[in-house]
C-alpha positions as a printed NumPy array, in Angstrom:
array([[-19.614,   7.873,  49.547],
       [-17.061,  10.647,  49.055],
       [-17.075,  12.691,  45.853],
       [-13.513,  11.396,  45.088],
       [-14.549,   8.222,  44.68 ],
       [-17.297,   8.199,  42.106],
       [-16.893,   6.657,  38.583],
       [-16.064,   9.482,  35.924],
       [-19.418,  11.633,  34.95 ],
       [-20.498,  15.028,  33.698],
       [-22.06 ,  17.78 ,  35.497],
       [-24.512,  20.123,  33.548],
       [-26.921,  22.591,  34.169],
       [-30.25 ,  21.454,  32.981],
       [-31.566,  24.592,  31.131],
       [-29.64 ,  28.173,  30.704],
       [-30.435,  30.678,  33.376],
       [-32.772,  33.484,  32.35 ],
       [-31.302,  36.845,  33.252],
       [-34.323,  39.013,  33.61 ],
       [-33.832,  42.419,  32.064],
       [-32.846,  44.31 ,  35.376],
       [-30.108,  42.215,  36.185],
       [-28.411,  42.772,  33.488],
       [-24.882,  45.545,  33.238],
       [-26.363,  48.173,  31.687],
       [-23.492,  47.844,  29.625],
       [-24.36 ,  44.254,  28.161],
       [-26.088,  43.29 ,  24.914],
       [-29.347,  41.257,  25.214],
       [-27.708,  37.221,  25.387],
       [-24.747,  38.52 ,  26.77 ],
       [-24.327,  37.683,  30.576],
       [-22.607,  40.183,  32.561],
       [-19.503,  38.885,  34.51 ],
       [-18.846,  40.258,  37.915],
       [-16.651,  37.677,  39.683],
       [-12.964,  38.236,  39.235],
       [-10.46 ,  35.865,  40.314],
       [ -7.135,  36.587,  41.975],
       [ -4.002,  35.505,  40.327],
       [ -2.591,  32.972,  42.081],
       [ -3.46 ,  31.729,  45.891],
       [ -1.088,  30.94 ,  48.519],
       [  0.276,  27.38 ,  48.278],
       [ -1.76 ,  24.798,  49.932],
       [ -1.159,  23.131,  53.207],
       [ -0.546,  19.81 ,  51.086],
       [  2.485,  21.289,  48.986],
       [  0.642,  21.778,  45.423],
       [  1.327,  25.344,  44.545],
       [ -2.35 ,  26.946,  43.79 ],
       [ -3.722,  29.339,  40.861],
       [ -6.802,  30.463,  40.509],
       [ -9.313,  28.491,  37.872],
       [ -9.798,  30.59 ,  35.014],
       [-12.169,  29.467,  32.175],
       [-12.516,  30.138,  28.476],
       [-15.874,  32.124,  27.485],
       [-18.57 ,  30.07 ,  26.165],
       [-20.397,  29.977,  22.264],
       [-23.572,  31.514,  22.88 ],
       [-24.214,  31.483,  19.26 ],
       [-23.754,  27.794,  18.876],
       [-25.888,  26.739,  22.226],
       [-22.062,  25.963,  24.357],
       [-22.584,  24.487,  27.799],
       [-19.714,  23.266,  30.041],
       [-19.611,  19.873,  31.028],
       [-17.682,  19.285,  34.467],
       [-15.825,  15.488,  34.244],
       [-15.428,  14.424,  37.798],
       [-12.157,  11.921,  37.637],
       [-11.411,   9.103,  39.075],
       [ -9.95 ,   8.797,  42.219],
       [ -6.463,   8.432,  43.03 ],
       [ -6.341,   5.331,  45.3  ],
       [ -2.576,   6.281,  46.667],
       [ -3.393,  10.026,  47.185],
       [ -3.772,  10.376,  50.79 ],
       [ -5.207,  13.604,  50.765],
       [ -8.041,  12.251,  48.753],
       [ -8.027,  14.852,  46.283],
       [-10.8  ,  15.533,  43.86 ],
       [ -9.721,  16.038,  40.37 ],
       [-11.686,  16.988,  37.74 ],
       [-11.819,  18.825,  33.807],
       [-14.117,  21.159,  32.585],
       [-14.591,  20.671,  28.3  ],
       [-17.076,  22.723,  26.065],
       [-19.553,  20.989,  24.238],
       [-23.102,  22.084,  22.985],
       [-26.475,  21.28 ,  24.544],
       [-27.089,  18.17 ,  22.464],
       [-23.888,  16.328,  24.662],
       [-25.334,  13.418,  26.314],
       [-23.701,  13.655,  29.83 ],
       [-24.972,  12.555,  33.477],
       [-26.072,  15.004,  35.87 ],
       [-24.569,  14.913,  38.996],
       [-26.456,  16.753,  42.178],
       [-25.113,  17.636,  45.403],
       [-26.43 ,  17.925,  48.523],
       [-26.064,  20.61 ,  51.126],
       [-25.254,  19.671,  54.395],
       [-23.274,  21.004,  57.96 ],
       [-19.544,  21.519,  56.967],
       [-17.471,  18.66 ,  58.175],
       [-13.617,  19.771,  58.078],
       [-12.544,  16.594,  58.67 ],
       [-14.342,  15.616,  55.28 ],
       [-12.601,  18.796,  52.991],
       [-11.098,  17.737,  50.169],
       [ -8.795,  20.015,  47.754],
       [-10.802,  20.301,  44.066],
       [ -8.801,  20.95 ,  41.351],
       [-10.069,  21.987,  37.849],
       [ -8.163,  21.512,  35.107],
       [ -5.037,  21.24 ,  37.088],
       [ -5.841,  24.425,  39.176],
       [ -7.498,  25.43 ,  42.703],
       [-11.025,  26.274,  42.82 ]])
């Protein structure tokens, strides 16, 4: 069964990371993860004609226990490049939600699919 094509869920992490103390920027707080990925601008367009920009997220509540939920859409049964769509929403850690695992595997290309967050590349 192909991602695209599973009823709408959540995906959540089931318990915060710990970030032992040496891991940590030494210019971070305690509770304050540092960020080290940076994201460029906007990509090329794809080869499917939907112009791509980066996925860019809004910083979490770590005050108020803030998780982000991933929705995984439905699938668009006309979309011939079997696109996955989904939304990413802020909610705290008493959501209800279903986890959704993955599985890791040998890379297929004949089974890539484009994922868009949000409306955006990722």
């Amino acid at each position: 069964m192909s991602l695209a094509y599973l009823n709408p869920t959540f995906v959540h992490r089931a318990a915060r990371p710990r970030v032992r103390p040496e891991a940590r920027s030494p210019k971070s707080r305690p509770g304050t993860p540092s960020v080290s990925h940076t994201y460029p601008k906007s990509l090329p367009q794809s080869s499917i004609g939907i112009p791509e920009q980066a996925f860019t997220h809004a910083p979490i509540d770590l005050q108020n226990n803030s998780i982000r939920l991933l929705e995984v859409l439905p699938a668009d049964p006309k979309d011939p490049n079997g696109i996955i769509q989904c939304r990413i929403r802020h909610d705290t850690t008493a959501a209800v939600y279903t986890c959704l695992s993955y599985v890791w595997g040998v890379e297929d290309p004949l089974r890539k699919r484009m994922v868009l967050i949000n409306g955006k590349s990722f």
